[in-house]
mmCIF file with all atom_site columns, C-alpha atoms in Angstrom:
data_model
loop_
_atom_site.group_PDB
_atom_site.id
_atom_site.type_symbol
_atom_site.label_atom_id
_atom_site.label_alt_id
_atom_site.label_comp_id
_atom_site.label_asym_id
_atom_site.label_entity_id
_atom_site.label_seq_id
_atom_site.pdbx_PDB_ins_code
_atom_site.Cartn_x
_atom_site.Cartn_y
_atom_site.Cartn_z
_atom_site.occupancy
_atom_site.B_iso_or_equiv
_atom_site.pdbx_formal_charge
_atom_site.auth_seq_id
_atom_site.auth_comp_id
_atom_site.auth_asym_id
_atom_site.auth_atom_id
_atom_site.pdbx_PDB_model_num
ATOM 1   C CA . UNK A 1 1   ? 40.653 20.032 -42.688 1.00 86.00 ? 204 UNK A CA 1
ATOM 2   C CA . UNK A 1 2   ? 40.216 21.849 -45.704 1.00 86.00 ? 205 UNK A CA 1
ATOM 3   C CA . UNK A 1 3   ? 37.210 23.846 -45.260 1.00 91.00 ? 206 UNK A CA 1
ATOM 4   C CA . UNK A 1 4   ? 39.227 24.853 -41.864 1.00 88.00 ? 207 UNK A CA 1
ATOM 5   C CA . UNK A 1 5   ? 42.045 25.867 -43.699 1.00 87.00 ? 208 UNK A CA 1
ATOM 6   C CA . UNK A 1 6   ? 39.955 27.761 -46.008 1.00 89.00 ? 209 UNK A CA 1
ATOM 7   C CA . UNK A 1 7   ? 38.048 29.519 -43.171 1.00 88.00 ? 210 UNK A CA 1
ATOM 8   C CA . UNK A 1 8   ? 41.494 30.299 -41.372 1.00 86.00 ? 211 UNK A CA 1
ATOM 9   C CA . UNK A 1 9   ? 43.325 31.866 -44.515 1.00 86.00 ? 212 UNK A CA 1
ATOM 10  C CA . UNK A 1 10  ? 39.790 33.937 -44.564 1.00 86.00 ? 213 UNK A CA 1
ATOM 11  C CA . UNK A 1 11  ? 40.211 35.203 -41.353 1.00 82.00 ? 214 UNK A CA 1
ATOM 12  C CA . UNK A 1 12  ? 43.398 36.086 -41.253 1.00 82.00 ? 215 UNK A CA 1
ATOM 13  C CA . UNK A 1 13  ? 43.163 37.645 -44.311 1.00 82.00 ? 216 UNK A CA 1
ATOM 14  C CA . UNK A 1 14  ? 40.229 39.708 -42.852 1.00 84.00 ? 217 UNK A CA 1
ATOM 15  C CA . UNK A 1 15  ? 42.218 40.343 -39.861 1.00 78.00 ? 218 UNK A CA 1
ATOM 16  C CA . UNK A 1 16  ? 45.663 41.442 -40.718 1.00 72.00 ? 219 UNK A CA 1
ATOM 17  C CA . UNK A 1 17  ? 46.967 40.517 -37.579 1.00 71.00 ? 220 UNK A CA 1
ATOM 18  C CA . UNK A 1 18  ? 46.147 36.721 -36.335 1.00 83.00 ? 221 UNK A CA 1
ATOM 19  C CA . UNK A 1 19  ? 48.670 35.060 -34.614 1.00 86.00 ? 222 UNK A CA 1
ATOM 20  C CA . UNK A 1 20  ? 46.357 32.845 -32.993 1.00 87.00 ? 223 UNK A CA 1
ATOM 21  C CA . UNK A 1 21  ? 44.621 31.609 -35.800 1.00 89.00 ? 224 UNK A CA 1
ATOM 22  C CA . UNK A 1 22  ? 48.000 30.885 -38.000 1.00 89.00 ? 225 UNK A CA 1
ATOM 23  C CA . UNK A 1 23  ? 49.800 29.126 -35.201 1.00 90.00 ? 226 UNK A CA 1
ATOM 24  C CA . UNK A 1 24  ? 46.152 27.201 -35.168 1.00 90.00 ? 227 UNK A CA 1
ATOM 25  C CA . UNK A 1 25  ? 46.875 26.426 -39.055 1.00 93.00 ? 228 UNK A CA 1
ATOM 26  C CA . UNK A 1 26  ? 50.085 24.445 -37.714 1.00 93.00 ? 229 UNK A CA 1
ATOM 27  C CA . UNK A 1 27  ? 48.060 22.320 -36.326 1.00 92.00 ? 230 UNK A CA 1
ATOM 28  C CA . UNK A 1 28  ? 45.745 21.105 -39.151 1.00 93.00 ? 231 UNK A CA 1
ATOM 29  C CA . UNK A 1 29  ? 48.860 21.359 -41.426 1.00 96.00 ? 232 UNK A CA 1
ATOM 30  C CA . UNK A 1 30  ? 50.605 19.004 -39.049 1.00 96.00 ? 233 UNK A CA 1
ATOM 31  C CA . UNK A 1 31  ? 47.305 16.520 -38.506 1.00 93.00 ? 234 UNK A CA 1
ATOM 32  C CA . UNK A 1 32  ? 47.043 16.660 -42.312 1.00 95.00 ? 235 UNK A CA 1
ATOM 33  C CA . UNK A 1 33  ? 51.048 15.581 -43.008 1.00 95.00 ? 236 UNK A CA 1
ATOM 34  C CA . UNK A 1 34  ? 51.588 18.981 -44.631 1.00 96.00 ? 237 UNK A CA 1
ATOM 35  C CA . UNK A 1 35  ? 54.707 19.753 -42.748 1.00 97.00 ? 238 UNK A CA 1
ATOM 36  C CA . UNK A 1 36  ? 56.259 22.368 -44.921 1.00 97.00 ? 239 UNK A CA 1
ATOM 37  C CA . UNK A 1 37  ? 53.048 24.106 -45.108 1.00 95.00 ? 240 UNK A CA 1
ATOM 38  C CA . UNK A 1 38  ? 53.093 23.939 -40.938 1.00 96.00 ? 241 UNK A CA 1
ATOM 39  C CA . UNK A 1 39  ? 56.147 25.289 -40.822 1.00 97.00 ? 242 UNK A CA 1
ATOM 40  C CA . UNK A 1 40  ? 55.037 28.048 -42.878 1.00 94.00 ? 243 UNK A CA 1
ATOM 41  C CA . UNK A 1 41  ? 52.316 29.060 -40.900 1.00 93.00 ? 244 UNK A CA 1
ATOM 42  C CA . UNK A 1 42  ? 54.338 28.933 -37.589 1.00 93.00 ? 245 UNK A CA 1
ATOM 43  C CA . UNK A 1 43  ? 56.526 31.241 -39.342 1.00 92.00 ? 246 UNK A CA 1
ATOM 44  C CA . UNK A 1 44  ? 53.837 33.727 -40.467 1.00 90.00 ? 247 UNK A CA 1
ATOM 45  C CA . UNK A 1 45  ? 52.503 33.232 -36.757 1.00 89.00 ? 248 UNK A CA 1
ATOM 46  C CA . UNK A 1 46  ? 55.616 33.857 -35.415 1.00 89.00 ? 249 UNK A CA 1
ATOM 47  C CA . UNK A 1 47  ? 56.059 37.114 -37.075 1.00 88.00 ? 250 UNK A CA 1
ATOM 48  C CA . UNK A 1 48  ? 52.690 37.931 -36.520 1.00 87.00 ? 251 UNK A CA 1
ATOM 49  C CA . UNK A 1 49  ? 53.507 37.867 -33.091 1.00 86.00 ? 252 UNK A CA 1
ATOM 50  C CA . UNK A 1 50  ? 56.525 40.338 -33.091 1.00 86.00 ? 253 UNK A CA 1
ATOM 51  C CA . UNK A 1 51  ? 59.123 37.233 -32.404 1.00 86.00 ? 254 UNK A CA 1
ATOM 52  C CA . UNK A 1 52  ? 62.544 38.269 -32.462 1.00 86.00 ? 255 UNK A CA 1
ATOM 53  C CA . UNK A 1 53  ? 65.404 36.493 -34.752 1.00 87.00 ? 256 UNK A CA 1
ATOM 54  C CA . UNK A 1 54  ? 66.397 34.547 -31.958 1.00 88.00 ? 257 UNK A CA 1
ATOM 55  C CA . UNK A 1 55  ? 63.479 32.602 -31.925 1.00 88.00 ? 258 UNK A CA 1
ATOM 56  C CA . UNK A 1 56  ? 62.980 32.255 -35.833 1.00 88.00 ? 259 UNK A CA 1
ATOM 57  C CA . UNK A 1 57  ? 66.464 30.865 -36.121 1.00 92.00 ? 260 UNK A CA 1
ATOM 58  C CA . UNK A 1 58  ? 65.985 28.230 -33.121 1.00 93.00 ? 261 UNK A CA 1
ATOM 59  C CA . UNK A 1 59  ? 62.407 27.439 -34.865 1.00 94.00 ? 262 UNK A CA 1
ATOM 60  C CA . UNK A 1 60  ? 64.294 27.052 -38.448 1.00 95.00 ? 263 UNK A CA 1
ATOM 61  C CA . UNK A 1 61  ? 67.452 25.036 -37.068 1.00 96.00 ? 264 UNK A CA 1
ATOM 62  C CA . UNK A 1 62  ? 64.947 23.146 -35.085 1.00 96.00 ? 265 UNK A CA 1
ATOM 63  C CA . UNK A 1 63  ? 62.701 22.250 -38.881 1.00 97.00 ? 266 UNK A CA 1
ATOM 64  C CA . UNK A 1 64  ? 66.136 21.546 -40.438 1.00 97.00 ? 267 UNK A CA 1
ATOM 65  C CA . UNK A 1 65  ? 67.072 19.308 -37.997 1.00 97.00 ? 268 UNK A CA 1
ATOM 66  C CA . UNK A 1 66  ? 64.534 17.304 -37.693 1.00 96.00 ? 269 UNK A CA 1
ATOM 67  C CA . UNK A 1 67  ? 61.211 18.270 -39.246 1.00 96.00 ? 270 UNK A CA 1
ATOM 68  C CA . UNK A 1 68  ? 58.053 19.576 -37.768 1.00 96.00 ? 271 UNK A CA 1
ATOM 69  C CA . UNK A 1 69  ? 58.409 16.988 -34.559 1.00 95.00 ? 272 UNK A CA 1
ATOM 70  C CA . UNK A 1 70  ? 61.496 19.148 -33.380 1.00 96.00 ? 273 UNK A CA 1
ATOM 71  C CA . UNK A 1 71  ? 59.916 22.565 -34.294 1.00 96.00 ? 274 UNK A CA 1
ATOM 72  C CA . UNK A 1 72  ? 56.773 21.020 -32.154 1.00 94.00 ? 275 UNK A CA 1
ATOM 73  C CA . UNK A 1 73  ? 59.196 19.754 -28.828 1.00 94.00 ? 276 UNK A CA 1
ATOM 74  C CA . UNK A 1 74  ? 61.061 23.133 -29.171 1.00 93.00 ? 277 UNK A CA 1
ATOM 75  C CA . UNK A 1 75  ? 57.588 24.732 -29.101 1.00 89.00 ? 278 UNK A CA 1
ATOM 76  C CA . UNK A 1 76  ? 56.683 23.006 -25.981 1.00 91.00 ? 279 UNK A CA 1
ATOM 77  C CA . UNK A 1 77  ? 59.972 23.300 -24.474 1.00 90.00 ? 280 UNK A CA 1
ATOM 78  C CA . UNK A 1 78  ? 59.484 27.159 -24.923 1.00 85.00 ? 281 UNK A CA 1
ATOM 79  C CA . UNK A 1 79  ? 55.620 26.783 -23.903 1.00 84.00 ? 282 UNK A CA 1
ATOM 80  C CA . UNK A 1 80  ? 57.326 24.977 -20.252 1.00 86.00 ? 283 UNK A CA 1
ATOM 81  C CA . UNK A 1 81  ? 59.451 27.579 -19.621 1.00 84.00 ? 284 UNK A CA 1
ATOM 82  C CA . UNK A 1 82  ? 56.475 30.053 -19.618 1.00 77.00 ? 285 UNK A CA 1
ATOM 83  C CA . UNK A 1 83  ? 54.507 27.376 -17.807 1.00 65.00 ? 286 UNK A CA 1
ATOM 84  C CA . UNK A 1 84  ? 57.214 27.581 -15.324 1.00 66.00 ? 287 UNK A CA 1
ATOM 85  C CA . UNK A 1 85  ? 56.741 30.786 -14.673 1.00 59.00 ? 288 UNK A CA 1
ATOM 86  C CA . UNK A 1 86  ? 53.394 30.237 -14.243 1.00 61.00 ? 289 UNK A CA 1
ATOM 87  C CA . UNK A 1 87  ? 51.497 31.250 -17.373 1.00 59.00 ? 290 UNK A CA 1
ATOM 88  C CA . UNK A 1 88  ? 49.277 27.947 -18.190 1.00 66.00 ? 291 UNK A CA 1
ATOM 89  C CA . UNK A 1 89  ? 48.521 27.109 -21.870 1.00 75.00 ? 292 UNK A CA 1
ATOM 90  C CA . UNK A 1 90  ? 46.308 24.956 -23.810 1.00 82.00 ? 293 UNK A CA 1
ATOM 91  C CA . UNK A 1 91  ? 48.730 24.939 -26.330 1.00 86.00 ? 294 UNK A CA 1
ATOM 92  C CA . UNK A 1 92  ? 51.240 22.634 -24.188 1.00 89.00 ? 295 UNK A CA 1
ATOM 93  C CA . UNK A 1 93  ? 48.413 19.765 -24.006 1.00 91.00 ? 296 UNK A CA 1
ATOM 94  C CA . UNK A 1 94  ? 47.929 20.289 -27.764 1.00 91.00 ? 297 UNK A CA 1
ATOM 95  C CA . UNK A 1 95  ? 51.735 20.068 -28.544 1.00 92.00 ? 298 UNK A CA 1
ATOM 96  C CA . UNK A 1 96  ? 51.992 17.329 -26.556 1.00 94.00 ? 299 UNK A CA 1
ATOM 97  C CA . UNK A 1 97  ? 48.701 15.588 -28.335 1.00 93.00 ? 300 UNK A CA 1
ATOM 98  C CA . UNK A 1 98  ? 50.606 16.346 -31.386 1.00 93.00 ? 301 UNK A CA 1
ATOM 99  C CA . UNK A 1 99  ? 53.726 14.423 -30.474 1.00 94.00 ? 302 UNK A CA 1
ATOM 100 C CA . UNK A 1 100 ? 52.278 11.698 -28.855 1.00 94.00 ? 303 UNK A CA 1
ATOM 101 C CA . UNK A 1 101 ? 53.596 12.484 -25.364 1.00 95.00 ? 304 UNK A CA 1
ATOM 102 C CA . UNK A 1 102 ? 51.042 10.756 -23.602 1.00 95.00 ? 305 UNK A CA 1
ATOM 103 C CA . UNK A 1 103 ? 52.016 10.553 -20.341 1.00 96.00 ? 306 UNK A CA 1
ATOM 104 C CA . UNK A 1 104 ? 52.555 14.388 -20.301 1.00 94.00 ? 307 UNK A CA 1
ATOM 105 C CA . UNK A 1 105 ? 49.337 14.968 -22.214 1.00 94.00 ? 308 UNK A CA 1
ATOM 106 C CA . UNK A 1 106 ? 47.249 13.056 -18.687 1.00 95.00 ? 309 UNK A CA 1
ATOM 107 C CA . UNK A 1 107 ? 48.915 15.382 -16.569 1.00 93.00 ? 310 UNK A CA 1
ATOM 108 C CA . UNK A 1 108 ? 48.216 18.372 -18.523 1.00 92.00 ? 311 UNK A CA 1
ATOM 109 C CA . UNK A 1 109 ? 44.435 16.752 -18.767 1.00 93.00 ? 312 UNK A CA 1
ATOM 110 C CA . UNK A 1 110 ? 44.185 16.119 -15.292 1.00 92.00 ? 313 UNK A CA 1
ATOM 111 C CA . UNK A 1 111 ? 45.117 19.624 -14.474 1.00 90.00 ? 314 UNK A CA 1
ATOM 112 C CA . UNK A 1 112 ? 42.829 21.092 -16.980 1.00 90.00 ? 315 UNK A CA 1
ATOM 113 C CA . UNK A 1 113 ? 39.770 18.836 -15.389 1.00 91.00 ? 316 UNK A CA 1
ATOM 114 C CA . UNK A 1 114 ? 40.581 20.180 -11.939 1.00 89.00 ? 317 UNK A CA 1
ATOM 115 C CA . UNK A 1 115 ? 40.556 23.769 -13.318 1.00 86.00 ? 318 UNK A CA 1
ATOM 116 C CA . UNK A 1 116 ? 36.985 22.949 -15.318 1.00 87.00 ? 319 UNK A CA 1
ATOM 117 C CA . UNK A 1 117 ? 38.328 24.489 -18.474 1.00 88.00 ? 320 UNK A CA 1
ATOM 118 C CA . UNK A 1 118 ? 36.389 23.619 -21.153 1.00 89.00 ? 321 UNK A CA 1
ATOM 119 C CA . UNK A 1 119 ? 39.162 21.873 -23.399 1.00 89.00 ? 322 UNK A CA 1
ATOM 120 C CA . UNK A 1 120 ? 38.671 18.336 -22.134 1.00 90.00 ? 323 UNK A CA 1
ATOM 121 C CA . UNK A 1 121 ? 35.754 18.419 -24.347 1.00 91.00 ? 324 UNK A CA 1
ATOM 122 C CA . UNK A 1 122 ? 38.047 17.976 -27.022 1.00 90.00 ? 325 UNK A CA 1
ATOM 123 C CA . UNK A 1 123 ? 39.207 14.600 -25.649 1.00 92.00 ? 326 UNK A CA 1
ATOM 124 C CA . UNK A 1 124 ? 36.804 12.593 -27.227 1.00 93.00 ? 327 UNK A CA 1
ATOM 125 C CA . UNK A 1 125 ? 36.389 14.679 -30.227 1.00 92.00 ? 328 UNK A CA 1
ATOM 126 C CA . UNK A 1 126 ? 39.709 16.264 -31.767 1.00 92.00 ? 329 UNK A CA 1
ATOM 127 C CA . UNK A 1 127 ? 41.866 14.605 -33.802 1.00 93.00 ? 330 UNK A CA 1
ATOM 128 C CA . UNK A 1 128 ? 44.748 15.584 -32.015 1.00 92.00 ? 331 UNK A CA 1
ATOM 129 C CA . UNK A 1 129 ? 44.363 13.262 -29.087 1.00 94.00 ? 332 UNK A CA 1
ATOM 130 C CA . UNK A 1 130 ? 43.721 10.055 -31.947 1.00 94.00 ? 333 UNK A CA 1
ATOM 131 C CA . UNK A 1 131 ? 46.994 9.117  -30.210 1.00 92.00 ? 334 UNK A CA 1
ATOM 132 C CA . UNK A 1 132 ? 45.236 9.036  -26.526 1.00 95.00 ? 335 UNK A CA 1
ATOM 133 C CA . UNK A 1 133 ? 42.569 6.711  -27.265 1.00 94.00 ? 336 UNK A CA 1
ATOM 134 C CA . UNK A 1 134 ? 44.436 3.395  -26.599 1.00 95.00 ? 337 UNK A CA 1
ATOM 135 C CA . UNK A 1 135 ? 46.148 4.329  -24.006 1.00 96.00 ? 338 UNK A CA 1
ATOM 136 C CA . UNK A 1 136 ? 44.475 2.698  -20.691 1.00 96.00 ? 339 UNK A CA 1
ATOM 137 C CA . UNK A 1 137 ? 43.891 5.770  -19.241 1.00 96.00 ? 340 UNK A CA 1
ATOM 138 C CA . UNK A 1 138 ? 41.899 7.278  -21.991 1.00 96.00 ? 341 UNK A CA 1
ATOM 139 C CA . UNK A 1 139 ? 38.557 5.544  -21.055 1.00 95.00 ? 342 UNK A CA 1
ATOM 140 C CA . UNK A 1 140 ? 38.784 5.674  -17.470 1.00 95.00 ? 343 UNK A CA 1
ATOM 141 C CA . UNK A 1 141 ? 39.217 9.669  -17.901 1.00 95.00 ? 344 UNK A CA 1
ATOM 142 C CA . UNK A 1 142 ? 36.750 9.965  -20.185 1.00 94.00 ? 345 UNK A CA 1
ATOM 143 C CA . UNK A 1 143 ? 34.086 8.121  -17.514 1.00 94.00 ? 346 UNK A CA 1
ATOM 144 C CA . UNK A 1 144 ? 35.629 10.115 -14.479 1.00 93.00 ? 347 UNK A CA 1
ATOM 145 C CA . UNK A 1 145 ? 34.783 13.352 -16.301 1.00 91.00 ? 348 UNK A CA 1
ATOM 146 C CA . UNK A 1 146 ? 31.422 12.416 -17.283 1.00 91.00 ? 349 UNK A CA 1
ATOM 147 C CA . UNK A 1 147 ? 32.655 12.474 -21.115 1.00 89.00 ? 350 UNK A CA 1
ATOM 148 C CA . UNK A 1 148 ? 32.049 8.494  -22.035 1.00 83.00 ? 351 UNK A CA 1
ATOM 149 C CA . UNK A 1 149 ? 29.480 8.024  -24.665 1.00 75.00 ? 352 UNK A CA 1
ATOM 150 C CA . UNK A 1 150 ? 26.862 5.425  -23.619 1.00 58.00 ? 353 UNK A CA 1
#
């Protein structure tokens, strides 16, 4: 994690404008229990992007509330909404990796296999979906998709 964190902060440093890589940070904060440093870097990523205050105050009422697992539901509530209206993300599976929503986390896999996008090759990999593996459905996916070590 660190040597990603390192390489992240380089970049967007380098970059000026990375949105995509400091809403990444959230992630590795988050996997690393460094919630406060998460929030930080959704912040940053948020305002990277342009958000509005209306965001940044749901996002910080969300952390006050109840830590980085609301700021992460209210993230994939907003992420459904655009999903609704038919813009797909990869973000929504991680999120949901994150907050050990499995059920929603097969569907979202399941859709990604059909579409052959490359991010089920993170399944057996990524620390994100640690919470996957022992569900029954983790090894069974992993062997439909051709991704079960031998």
């Amino acid at each position: 994690y660190e040597r990603t964190i390192v390489e992240a902060q380089q970049l967007a440093g380098m970059a000026g404008y990375a949105p995509d890589v400091l809403l990444g940070l959230v992630w590795v904060f988050f996997l690393k229990g460094e919630h406060d440093r998460a929030f930080e870097s959704l912040v940053s990523g948020l305002r990277s992007l342009g958000a509005g205050p209306e965001i940044s105050d749901r996002v910080e009422q969300a952390f006050q509330d109840g830590g980085m697992k609301s700021v992460l539901r209210l993230w994939a509530e907003l992420m459904e909404q655009q999903d609704s209206l038919g813009q797909k993300s990869i973000d929504l599976l991680v999120l949901y990796g994150l907050l050990n929503e499995q059920n929603r986390c097969f569907q979202l896999l399941e859709l990604a296999a059909k579409q052959f996008h490359p991010v089920i090759l993170w399944l057996p990999v990524s620390p994100i979906f640690d919470n996957l593996r022992s569900d029954r459905r983790y090894n069974p996916f992993l062997e439909r998709y051709g991704l079960a070590s031998s």
